[in-house]
Coordinates of C-alpha atoms in Angstrom, one line a residue:
Chain Z
M7 CA 40.4 82.3 -35.1
S8 CA 38.9 85.7 -35.7
E9 CA 35.3 86.5 -35.0
A10 CA 34.6 86.7 -38.7
Q11 CA 36.2 83.3 -39.4
L12 CA 34.2 81.8 -36.5
K13 CA 31.0 83.2 -38.0
N14 CA 31.9 81.8 -41.4
T15 CA 32.6 78.3 -40.0
G16 CA 29.2 78.4 -38.2
A17 CA 27.4 79.4 -41.4
E18 CA 29.2 76.7 -43.3
R19 CA 28.3 74.1 -40.7
S20 CA 24.7 74.9 -40.8
R21 CA 24.8 75.0 -44.6
S22 CA 26.3 71.5 -44.6
L23 CA 23.7 70.3 -42.1
E24 CA 21.0 71.6 -44.3
E25 CA 22.6 70.0 -47.3
I26 CA 22.7 66.6 -45.5
F27 CA 19.1 67.1 -44.4
E28 CA 17.9 67.9 -47.9
Q29 CA 19.9 64.9 -49.2
R30 CA 18.2 62.6 -46.7
I31 CA 14.8 63.8 -47.8
A32 CA 15.7 63.3 -51.4
N33 CA 16.8 59.7 -50.5
D34 CA 13.4 59.1 -49.0
E35 CA 14.9 58.7 -45.5
K36 CA 12.7 59.4 -42.5
I37 CA 13.5 62.4 -40.3
E38 CA 13.2 61.5 -36.6
P39 CA 12.5 63.8 -33.6
K40 CA 16.1 64.0 -32.4
D41 CA 17.6 64.6 -35.9
W42 CA 18.7 68.0 -36.9
M43 CA 16.1 69.9 -39.0
P44 CA 15.7 73.4 -40.3
E45 CA 13.6 75.6 -38.1
K46 CA 11.2 76.2 -41.0
Y47 CA 10.7 72.4 -41.4
R48 CA 9.8 72.1 -37.7
K49 CA 7.4 75.0 -37.8
T50 CA 5.7 73.9 -41.0
H51 CA 5.2 70.4 -39.5
I52 CA 3.8 71.8 -36.2
R53 CA 1.4 73.8 -38.3
Q54 CA 0.2 71.0 -40.5
I55 CA 0.2 68.2 -38.0
S56 CA -1.6 70.3 -35.4
Q57 CA -4.1 71.5 -38.0
H58 CA -4.8 67.9 -38.8
A59 CA -5.2 67.0 -35.1
H60 CA -7.5 70.0 -34.5
S61 CA -9.6 68.9 -37.5
E62 CA -10.0 65.4 -35.9
I63 CA -11.3 66.7 -32.6
V64 CA -13.5 69.5 -34.0
G65 CA -14.7 66.9 -36.5
M66 CA -16.1 64.9 -33.6
L67 CA -18.7 67.5 -33.1
P68 CA -20.9 67.4 -36.2
E69 CA -21.1 63.7 -36.1
G70 CA -21.4 63.6 -32.3
N71 CA -24.5 65.6 -32.9
W72 CA -26.3 62.5 -34.0
I73 CA -25.1 59.9 -31.5
T74 CA -28.1 60.2 -29.2
R75 CA -30.5 60.1 -32.2
A76 CA -29.0 57.4 -34.4
P77 CA -31.9 55.4 -36.0
S78 CA -30.8 51.9 -34.9
L79 CA -28.6 50.3 -32.3
R80 CA -26.3 49.1 -35.0
R81 CA -25.9 52.6 -36.4
K82 CA -25.5 54.1 -33.0
V83 CA -22.6 51.7 -32.1
A84 CA -20.9 52.3 -35.4
L85 CA -21.2 56.1 -35.1
L86 CA -19.9 56.1 -31.6
A87 CA -17.0 53.9 -32.6
K88 CA -16.3 56.2 -35.5
V89 CA -16.3 59.4 -33.4
Q90 CA -14.1 57.6 -30.9
D91 CA -11.6 56.8 -33.7
E92 CA -11.4 60.5 -34.5
A93 CA -10.6 61.2 -30.9
G94 CA -7.9 58.5 -31.2
H95 CA -6.5 60.1 -34.3
G96 CA -6.4 63.5 -32.5
L97 CA -4.5 61.8 -29.7
Y98 CA -1.7 60.3 -31.8
L99 CA -1.5 63.3 -34.0
Y100 CA -1.0 65.6 -31.0
S101 CA 1.6 63.2 -29.7
A102 CA 3.4 63.3 -33.1
C103 CA 3.3 67.0 -32.9
E104 CA 4.7 67.1 -29.4
T105 CA 7.8 65.4 -30.7
L106 CA 8.6 68.6 -32.4
G107 CA 8.9 70.4 -29.1
I108 CA 5.5 71.9 -28.4
S109 CA 3.0 70.8 -25.7
R110 CA -0.6 69.7 -26.2
D111 CA -1.7 72.6 -23.9
E112 CA 0.0 75.1 -26.2
L113 CA -1.6 73.5 -29.2
Y114 CA -5.1 73.7 -27.6
E115 CA -4.4 77.3 -26.8
Q116 CA -3.7 78.0 -30.5
L117 CA -6.9 76.3 -31.4
H118 CA -9.0 78.0 -28.8
S119 CA -7.6 81.5 -29.6
G120 CA -8.3 81.0 -33.3
K121 CA -4.6 81.2 -34.1
A122 CA -4.6 77.6 -35.5
K123 CA -7.0 76.5 -38.2
Y124 CA -8.9 73.2 -38.6
S125 CA -10.7 71.9 -41.7
S126 CA -13.4 74.2 -42.7
I127 CA -15.8 71.4 -43.6
F128 CA -16.7 70.9 -39.9
N129 CA -18.2 74.4 -39.9
Y130 CA -21.2 73.0 -41.7
P131 CA -24.2 71.7 -39.8
T132 CA -25.4 68.1 -39.7
V133 CA -29.1 68.5 -40.1
T134 CA -30.4 65.1 -41.0
W135 CA -29.3 61.5 -40.4
A136 CA -28.2 61.3 -44.1
D137 CA -25.4 63.7 -43.2
M138 CA -23.7 60.9 -41.3
G139 CA -23.6 59.0 -44.6
A140 CA -22.5 61.9 -46.6
I141 CA -19.7 62.9 -44.2
G142 CA -18.3 59.4 -44.2
W143 CA -18.6 58.9 -47.9
L144 CA -17.5 62.4 -49.1
V145 CA -15.6 64.1 -46.3
D146 CA -13.7 61.0 -45.2
G147 CA -13.3 60.2 -48.9
A148 CA -11.7 63.5 -49.6
A149 CA -9.6 63.2 -46.4
I150 CA -8.2 59.9 -47.5
I151 CA -7.1 61.3 -50.9
N152 CA -5.3 64.0 -48.9
Q153 CA -3.8 61.7 -46.4
V154 CA -2.7 58.5 -48.2
P155 CA 0.4 60.3 -49.7
L156 CA 1.3 61.4 -46.1
C157 CA 2.0 57.8 -45.1
N158 CA 5.2 58.3 -47.0
T159 CA 5.9 61.8 -45.8
S160 CA 9.4 62.6 -44.6
Y161 CA 8.7 63.2 -40.9
G162 CA 8.7 59.7 -39.3
P163 CA 6.2 60.2 -36.4
Y164 CA 3.7 61.8 -38.8
A165 CA 4.1 59.2 -41.5
R166 CA 3.6 56.4 -38.9
A167 CA 0.5 58.0 -37.4
M168 CA -0.9 58.4 -40.9
I169 CA -0.7 54.8 -41.7
R170 CA -3.1 54.0 -38.9
V171 CA -5.3 57.0 -39.5
C172 CA -5.7 56.0 -43.2
K173 CA -6.7 52.4 -42.4
E174 CA -9.4 53.7 -40.1
E175 CA -10.5 56.4 -42.4
S176 CA -11.0 54.0 -45.3
F177 CA -13.2 51.9 -43.0
H178 CA -15.2 55.1 -42.2
Q179 CA -15.7 55.9 -45.8
R180 CA -17.1 52.5 -46.5
Q181 CA -19.4 52.8 -43.5
G182 CA -20.6 56.2 -44.8
F183 CA -21.2 54.8 -48.3
E184 CA -23.1 52.0 -46.7
I185 CA -25.4 54.4 -44.8
M186 CA -26.0 56.2 -48.2
M187 CA -26.7 52.8 -49.8
S188 CA -29.3 51.9 -47.2
L189 CA -31.1 55.2 -47.7
C190 CA -31.0 55.0 -51.5
N191 CA -32.4 51.5 -51.3
G192 CA -35.1 52.6 -48.9
T193 CA -38.3 54.6 -49.2
E194 CA -38.7 57.7 -51.4
E195 CA -38.4 59.9 -48.3
Q196 CA -35.0 58.2 -47.4
K197 CA -33.7 58.6 -51.0
Q198 CA -34.6 62.3 -50.9
M199 CA -32.8 62.6 -47.6
A200 CA -29.7 61.1 -49.3
Q201 CA -30.0 63.4 -52.3
D202 CA -30.4 66.5 -50.1
A203 CA -27.3 65.5 -48.1
L204 CA -25.2 65.1 -51.3
N205 CA -26.5 68.5 -52.5
R206 CA -25.3 70.2 -49.3
W207 CA -22.0 68.3 -48.8
W208 CA -20.7 68.1 -52.4
W209 CA -19.2 71.5 -52.8
P210 CA -17.8 71.9 -49.3
S211 CA -16.1 68.5 -49.9
L212 CA -14.4 69.8 -53.1
M213 CA -13.3 72.9 -51.2
M214 CA -11.9 70.6 -48.5
L215 CA -9.0 69.8 -50.8
G216 CA -7.8 73.3 -50.4
P217 CA -7.6 76.5 -52.5
T218 CA -6.8 76.2 -56.2
D219 CA -3.0 75.8 -56.9
S220 CA -2.5 79.4 -57.9
E221 CA -3.8 80.5 -54.5
S222 CA -2.0 77.9 -52.4
V223 CA 0.8 79.5 -50.5
H224 CA 2.5 76.4 -49.0
T225 CA 2.4 74.0 -51.9
E226 CA 5.9 74.4 -53.3
Q227 CA 7.8 74.0 -50.1
S228 CA 5.5 71.2 -48.9
M229 CA 6.1 69.3 -52.1
K230 CA 9.8 69.5 -51.6
W231 CA 9.6 68.0 -48.1
K232 CA 7.1 65.4 -49.3
L233 CA 4.6 66.8 -46.9
K234 CA 2.6 67.0 -50.0
R235 CA 2.9 64.8 -53.1
K236 CA 0.2 66.2 -55.4
T237 CA -1.2 69.7 -55.8
N238 CA -4.7 70.6 -54.5
D239 CA -6.1 70.7 -58.0
E240 CA -4.7 67.3 -58.8
L241 CA -6.2 65.8 -55.6
R242 CA -9.5 67.5 -56.3
Q243 CA -9.7 66.0 -59.8
Q244 CA -8.8 62.5 -58.3
F245 CA -11.6 62.9 -55.8
I246 CA -14.2 63.9 -58.4
D247 CA -13.2 61.1 -60.8
Q248 CA -13.5 58.5 -58.0
T249 CA -16.7 59.8 -56.4
V250 CA -19.0 60.5 -59.4
P251 CA -19.3 56.8 -60.4
Q252 CA -20.1 56.1 -56.7
A253 CA -23.0 58.6 -56.9
D254 CA -24.2 56.8 -60.0
I255 CA -24.2 53.5 -58.1
L256 CA -26.3 55.1 -55.4
G257 CA -28.6 56.6 -58.0
I258 CA -28.3 60.1 -56.8
T259 CA -27.2 63.2 -58.7
V260 CA -24.1 65.3 -58.1
P261 CA -25.3 68.9 -57.9
D262 CA -23.2 70.3 -60.7
P263 CA -24.8 71.0 -64.1
D264 CA -21.4 71.4 -65.7
L265 CA -20.2 68.0 -64.6
K266 CA -19.3 65.9 -67.7
W267 CA -17.0 63.0 -68.6
N268 CA -14.2 64.2 -70.9
E269 CA -13.1 61.5 -73.2
K270 CA -10.0 63.4 -74.2
T271 CA -8.6 64.1 -70.8
G272 CA -9.9 60.9 -69.2
H273 CA -11.3 63.0 -66.4
Y274 CA -14.5 64.7 -65.4
D275 CA -14.9 68.4 -66.2
F276 CA -16.7 70.2 -63.4
G277 CA -18.2 73.6 -62.6
E278 CA -16.8 76.6 -60.9
I279 CA -16.3 76.3 -57.2
D280 CA -17.6 79.2 -55.1
W281 CA -14.3 80.4 -53.6
D282 CA -16.0 83.3 -51.9
E283 CA -17.9 80.8 -49.8
F284 CA -14.7 78.9 -49.1
W285 CA -12.8 82.0 -47.8
Q286 CA -15.8 83.2 -45.9
V287 CA -15.9 79.9 -43.9
V288 CA -12.1 79.8 -43.5
K289 CA -12.2 83.4 -42.1
G290 CA -14.6 82.3 -39.4
H291 CA -18.0 83.2 -40.9
G292 CA -19.4 79.8 -41.8
P293 CA -22.7 78.5 -40.4
C294 CA -21.2 76.8 -37.4
N295 CA -17.7 78.3 -36.8
K296 CA -18.8 79.9 -33.5
E297 CA -20.7 76.8 -32.3
R298 CA -17.8 74.6 -32.9
M299 CA -15.3 76.9 -31.1
N300 CA -17.7 77.4 -28.2
A301 CA -18.1 73.7 -27.9
R302 CA -14.3 73.1 -27.8
V303 CA -13.5 76.0 -25.5
G304 CA -16.5 75.2 -23.3
A305 CA -15.5 71.5 -22.9
W306 CA -11.9 72.6 -22.1
K307 CA -13.0 75.2 -19.5
R308 CA -15.6 72.9 -17.9
G309 CA -12.8 70.3 -17.6
T310 CA -10.3 72.6 -15.9
W311 CA -11.2 71.5 -12.4
V312 CA -11.1 67.8 -13.4
R313 CA -7.6 68.1 -14.9
D314 CA -6.4 70.1 -11.9
A315 CA -7.8 67.4 -9.6
A316 CA -6.0 64.7 -11.5
M317 CA -2.7 66.5 -11.2
S318 CA -3.2 67.2 -7.6
Y319 CA -4.1 63.6 -6.9
A320 CA -1.1 62.3 -8.8
E321 CA 1.2 64.7 -6.8
K322 CA -0.3 63.5 -3.5
Q323 CA 0.2 59.9 -4.5
K324 CA 3.8 60.5 -5.4
I325 CA 4.5 62.1 -2.0
K326 CA 2.7 59.2 -0.2
K327 CA 4.9 56.8 -2.1
E328 CA 8.1 58.7 -1.3
N329 CA 7.2 58.9 2.4
S330 CA 6.4 55.2 2.7
A331 CA 9.7 54.4 0.9
K332 CA 11.5 56.6 3.5
A333 CA 9.8 54.9 6.3
V334 CA 11.2 51.6 5.1
Chain A
M25 CA -44.1 33.7 -24.9
K26 CA -42.0 33.4 -21.8
T27 CA -43.3 36.7 -20.4
N28 CA -41.3 36.6 -17.2
L29 CA -38.0 36.0 -19.0
Y30 CA -38.8 38.7 -21.6
N31 CA -39.5 41.2 -18.8
Y32 CA -36.4 40.1 -16.9
I33 CA -34.2 40.7 -20.0
L34 CA -35.6 44.2 -20.3
E35 CA -34.8 44.8 -16.7
L36 CA -31.2 43.9 -17.4
A37 CA -30.9 45.5 -20.8
D38 CA -32.6 48.8 -20.1
N39 CA -30.0 49.7 -17.6
C40 CA -27.3 49.2 -20.2
L41 CA -29.2 51.1 -22.9
I42 CA -30.0 54.2 -20.8
A43 CA -26.6 54.3 -19.1
G44 CA -25.0 54.0 -22.6
Q45 CA -27.2 56.7 -24.0
R46 CA -26.2 59.1 -21.2
L47 CA -22.5 58.6 -21.8
G48 CA -23.0 58.9 -25.5
E49 CA -24.3 62.5 -25.0
L50 CA -20.8 63.4 -23.8
C51 CA -18.8 62.1 -26.8
G52 CA -16.6 65.0 -28.0
H53 CA -17.3 67.1 -24.9
G54 CA -15.1 65.5 -22.2
P55 CA -12.6 67.2 -20.0
S56 CA -9.7 65.6 -21.9
L57 CA -9.3 63.4 -25.0
E58 CA -8.3 60.5 -22.8
T59 CA -11.4 60.6 -20.6
D60 CA -13.6 61.3 -23.7
I61 CA -12.2 58.1 -25.3
A62 CA -12.7 56.1 -22.1
C63 CA -16.3 57.2 -21.6
T64 CA -17.2 56.5 -25.2
N65 CA -15.6 53.1 -24.7
I66 CA -17.9 52.3 -21.8
S67 CA -20.9 53.6 -23.7
L68 CA -19.9 51.3 -26.6
D69 CA -19.6 48.2 -24.3
L70 CA -23.0 49.0 -22.8
F71 CA -24.7 49.3 -26.2
G72 CA -23.0 46.1 -27.3
Q73 CA -24.5 44.3 -24.2
T74 CA -27.8 45.9 -24.9
R75 CA -27.9 44.5 -28.4
S76 CA -27.1 41.0 -27.2
Y77 CA -29.9 41.1 -24.6
F78 CA -32.5 42.7 -27.0
Q79 CA -31.7 40.2 -29.8
Y80 CA -32.5 37.5 -27.4
A81 CA -35.6 39.3 -26.2
A82 CA -36.8 39.7 -29.8
E83 CA -36.4 36.0 -30.3
I84 CA -38.6 35.3 -27.3
K85 CA -41.1 37.9 -28.3
G86 CA -41.3 36.6 -31.9
K87 CA -43.6 38.1 -34.6
D88 CA -41.9 41.2 -36.0
A89 CA -39.9 42.1 -32.9
T90 CA -36.3 43.2 -33.5
E91 CA -33.6 44.6 -31.2
D92 CA -34.6 48.1 -32.5
S93 CA -38.3 47.8 -32.0
I94 CA -37.6 46.9 -28.4
A95 CA -35.0 49.6 -27.9
F96 CA -36.9 52.4 -29.6
L97 CA -40.6 51.8 -29.8
R98 CA -41.8 51.4 -26.2
T99 CA -43.5 54.0 -24.2
E100 CA -41.8 55.6 -21.2
R101 CA -43.8 53.4 -18.8
E102 CA -42.5 50.3 -20.5
Y103 CA -38.8 51.0 -19.8
K104 CA -37.6 49.1 -16.7
N105 CA -34.2 50.8 -16.0
I106 CA -33.4 51.9 -12.5
L107 CA -33.8 55.7 -11.9
L108 CA -30.0 56.0 -11.2
V109 CA -28.9 55.5 -14.8
E110 CA -31.3 58.0 -16.3
Q111 CA -29.9 60.9 -14.2
P112 CA -28.5 63.7 -16.3
N113 CA -24.8 64.6 -16.9
R114 CA -24.8 67.7 -14.6
D115 CA -21.0 67.8 -14.6
F116 CA -18.2 65.3 -14.9
A117 CA -18.5 64.4 -11.1
Y118 CA -22.2 63.4 -11.6
T119 CA -21.3 61.4 -14.7
I120 CA -18.6 59.5 -13.0
A121 CA -20.5 59.0 -9.7
R122 CA -23.6 57.8 -11.6
Q123 CA -21.5 55.4 -13.6
Y124 CA -19.5 54.1 -10.7
L125 CA -22.6 53.5 -8.5
F126 CA -24.0 51.5 -11.3
D127 CA -20.8 49.7 -12.3
V128 CA -20.2 48.2 -8.9
F129 CA -23.7 46.8 -8.9
H130 CA -23.4 45.7 -12.5
L131 CA -20.3 43.7 -11.9
L132 CA -21.7 41.9 -8.8
L133 CA -24.8 41.1 -10.8
L134 CA -22.9 39.7 -13.8
E135 CA -20.7 37.6 -11.5
K136 CA -23.8 35.8 -10.4
L137 CA -25.6 35.9 -13.8
Q138 CA -22.8 33.9 -15.4
F139 CA -24.1 30.9 -13.5
S140 CA -27.6 31.3 -14.8
Q141 CA -29.4 28.2 -16.0
D142 CA -30.3 30.2 -19.1
L143 CA -27.3 29.6 -21.3
T144 CA -27.8 32.8 -23.4
L145 CA -27.9 35.0 -20.3
S146 CA -24.9 33.1 -18.9
A147 CA -23.0 33.7 -22.1
I148 CA -23.8 37.4 -22.2
A149 CA -22.8 37.8 -18.6
K150 CA -19.5 36.0 -19.1
K151 CA -18.6 38.3 -22.0
S152 CA -19.7 41.4 -20.2
I153 CA -17.8 40.7 -17.0
K154 CA -14.5 41.5 -18.7
E155 CA -15.9 44.8 -19.9
V156 CA -17.5 45.8 -16.7
S157 CA -14.4 45.0 -14.6
Y158 CA -12.7 47.7 -16.7
H159 CA -15.6 50.1 -16.2
V160 CA -15.6 49.8 -12.4
R161 CA -11.8 50.3 -12.4
F162 CA -12.0 53.4 -14.5
T163 CA -14.8 55.1 -12.6
G164 CA -13.5 54.0 -9.3
D165 CA -10.1 55.6 -10.0
W166 CA -11.8 58.8 -11.0
I167 CA -13.9 58.8 -7.8
K168 CA -10.7 58.7 -5.8
R169 CA -8.9 61.2 -8.0
L170 CA -11.8 63.7 -7.8
G171 CA -12.5 63.0 -4.1
D172 CA -8.9 63.3 -3.1
G173 CA -7.8 65.9 -5.7
T174 CA -8.5 69.5 -5.0
E175 CA -10.9 71.2 -2.7
I176 CA -13.2 72.0 -5.6
S177 CA -13.2 68.5 -7.0
H178 CA -13.8 67.1 -3.6
E179 CA -16.8 69.3 -3.1
K180 CA -18.2 68.5 -6.6
M181 CA -17.8 64.7 -6.1
Q182 CA -19.3 64.8 -2.7
T183 CA -22.3 66.7 -4.1
A184 CA -22.7 64.2 -6.8
I185 CA -22.5 61.2 -4.5
D186 CA -25.0 62.9 -2.1
G187 CA -27.4 63.7 -5.0
L188 CA -27.3 60.2 -6.5
W189 CA -27.2 58.2 -3.3
I190 CA -31.0 58.2 -3.0
Y191 CA -31.2 56.0 -6.1
T192 CA -28.9 53.3 -4.9
N193 CA -31.4 51.3 -2.9
E194 CA -33.6 50.6 -6.0
L195 CA -30.7 48.5 -7.3
F196 CA -31.7 45.8 -4.9
E197 CA -35.5 45.7 -5.3
V198 CA -36.6 42.3 -6.5
T199 CA -39.3 42.4 -9.1
E200 CA -42.0 39.6 -9.3
E201 CA -40.6 38.1 -12.5
A202 CA -37.0 38.2 -11.2
K203 CA -38.2 36.5 -8.0
E204 CA -39.8 33.6 -9.8
L205 CA -36.9 33.2 -12.3
A206 CA -34.4 33.3 -9.4
E207 CA -36.1 30.3 -7.9
E208 CA -35.5 28.5 -11.2
G209 CA -31.9 29.5 -11.2
I210 CA -32.3 31.8 -14.2
A211 CA -32.3 35.3 -12.6
V212 CA -30.2 36.8 -9.9
D213 CA -31.8 37.7 -6.6
V214 CA -30.4 41.2 -6.4
S215 CA -31.3 41.6 -2.8
T216 CA -28.4 39.3 -2.0
L217 CA -25.9 41.7 -3.6
K218 CA -26.7 44.6 -1.2
E219 CA -24.3 44.0 1.5
A220 CA -21.3 43.4 -0.8
Y221 CA -22.3 46.5 -2.7
Y222 CA -22.4 48.9 0.1
E223 CA -19.2 47.4 1.6
K224 CA -17.3 48.0 -1.7
V225 CA -18.7 51.5 -2.3
T226 CA -18.1 52.6 1.3
A227 CA -14.4 51.4 1.2
L228 CA -13.8 53.3 -2.1
L229 CA -15.5 56.5 -1.0
E230 CA -13.5 56.5 2.2
E231 CA -10.3 55.9 0.2
G232 CA -11.3 59.0 -1.8
T233 CA -11.7 61.0 1.4
L234 CA -15.5 61.2 0.7
T235 CA -18.3 60.9 3.2
V236 CA -20.7 58.1 2.8
P237 CA -24.2 59.7 2.9
E238 CA -26.4 58.7 5.8
S239 CA -29.8 59.2 4.1
K240 CA -32.4 56.7 5.0
Y241 CA -34.8 57.9 2.4
F242 CA -34.6 56.5 -1.1
Q243 CA -36.3 56.8 -4.4
K244 CA -37.6 53.9 -6.5
G245 CA -39.9 53.3 -9.4
G246 CA -37.8 52.7 -12.5
K247 CA -38.2 48.9 -12.4
A248 CA -42.0 49.5 -12.5
G249 CA -41.7 52.0 -15.3
I250 CA -42.3 55.1 -13.2
H251 CA -39.4 57.3 -14.1
T252 CA -38.0 60.7 -13.2
E253 CA -38.9 63.7 -15.3
H254 CA -35.5 63.4 -17.1
M255 CA -36.5 60.2 -18.8
G256 CA -39.0 61.6 -21.3
Y257 CA -36.5 64.0 -22.8
L258 CA -33.9 61.2 -23.1
L259 CA -36.4 59.0 -24.9
S260 CA -37.7 61.7 -27.3
D261 CA -34.1 62.2 -28.4
M262 CA -33.3 58.5 -28.7
Q263 CA -36.6 57.6 -30.4
Y264 CA -36.7 60.6 -32.8
M265 CA -35.8 58.8 -36.0
Q266 CA -37.8 55.6 -35.4
R267 CA -40.9 57.7 -34.5
T268 CA -40.6 60.2 -37.3
Y269 CA -39.9 57.6 -40.0
P270 CA -41.7 54.5 -39.0
N271 CA -41.0 51.1 -40.6
M272 CA -37.9 52.1 -42.4
K273 CA -34.5 50.3 -42.6
W274 CA -31.4 52.3 -41.9

């Protein structure tokens, strides 16, 4: 066979592999780690899953900020458990990501160097206790809307991780709503605290569902791979439609003068989102971007000697075991 | 009110509360995700135990007492935890050493407390034994890992053990109320745990190639409410909400 013929056969083979792959996705079959996949699929999944994992562990920080100051023992325990759940989500999302041939250390390196992104919402400060309610209710609420469709995404390890993540997130959202409810049923001061938290978290929560469709660069390909099932704007509308009545139940006001129920569309109309603010925070200039990164990088650096010790100890134990086996 | 019993419950519970609070500070800042999750887990167990004790104490105290008024609305002089558990998280070695030195004692205590004539204390102890057995395994493993890991980790762990050793003797101080209640078969006479404690700790430190400190001078005062300077800061953090917004439900 000539070189040109060989090349042709190679190209045909990879074309047919790709065809089979696309067919499997169209049939709603799961792609597993050892299956053939196009390089772009692998890279896109590493990007999205790691971004999700990073968001979980950076997301521990704003809420972790209130663990020592939680107002009651019951709230303290619930908050600790919630932040621990987030660490757990980080853990199995990193593991899912590792099945695509990248190590956790490499993923951390990408986060710490600023190469990888995490959800921008965590760059806002948690300034009062009510923020623990607002984050659970709004931020976890928006996260669920984003994540439920991922339970059926094409990449098996990601889809399976998401089933567990979503169950826990929905519990967190109810917990957050319940914190808001206690505040809204409390004193005037508590109710004001709840309103203030809604004022500060509402718009960032809407932004959390991503740039508007015309600005979203990954949507089309991600829809094809079922890494995304609805567009950002569709998800945002769903979030607003679901959340506004909940604010009504709480008796607090969504900070959008243009918010209005539209009989014709069966949806809420809402005001203009400040996309300049969104891009400013995404590009690293939000209120807490530097604090969050310093906290992550700091914890990692301070932990170096601990991780080194664990490796060295394991190595010593292994040698000991081998030596005693030899002696026998 | 059964004052002795109430005070004895505080003596048991404040250790859990303050140790849990210290571990809670680290949530999200651990050296790895796995250790972060494990330390949070221990913190959660300790707060769970705290709640059981304080709910019982609130019943005894009556009036408007709740687990939260007892946890958050006492003055510094009214907290009865041992000095050991309030020591700060200077680094991961200190955190692990502090927790381990407490865990060994805690497990020995609970193993006796489960036979208390007081059925509530006995039930809390039985439930807690399972949890604390895990704590002592986790922190004990890390003492060995850091002690026998690298030169740096060995040095850090030795420094932590040396620094915290002076607080260990207080574990075995018997308060007046505990003494009386021990005679009734309700409380544990902690002085009886001392020998087993130092035996276990010594064996593990040696396994971790660490030197058992020889100090003969110890610090005490926590059980009488005289704390180290660290305690006030811990409390102002912990009590912030309850003090700033009195009489509210959360």
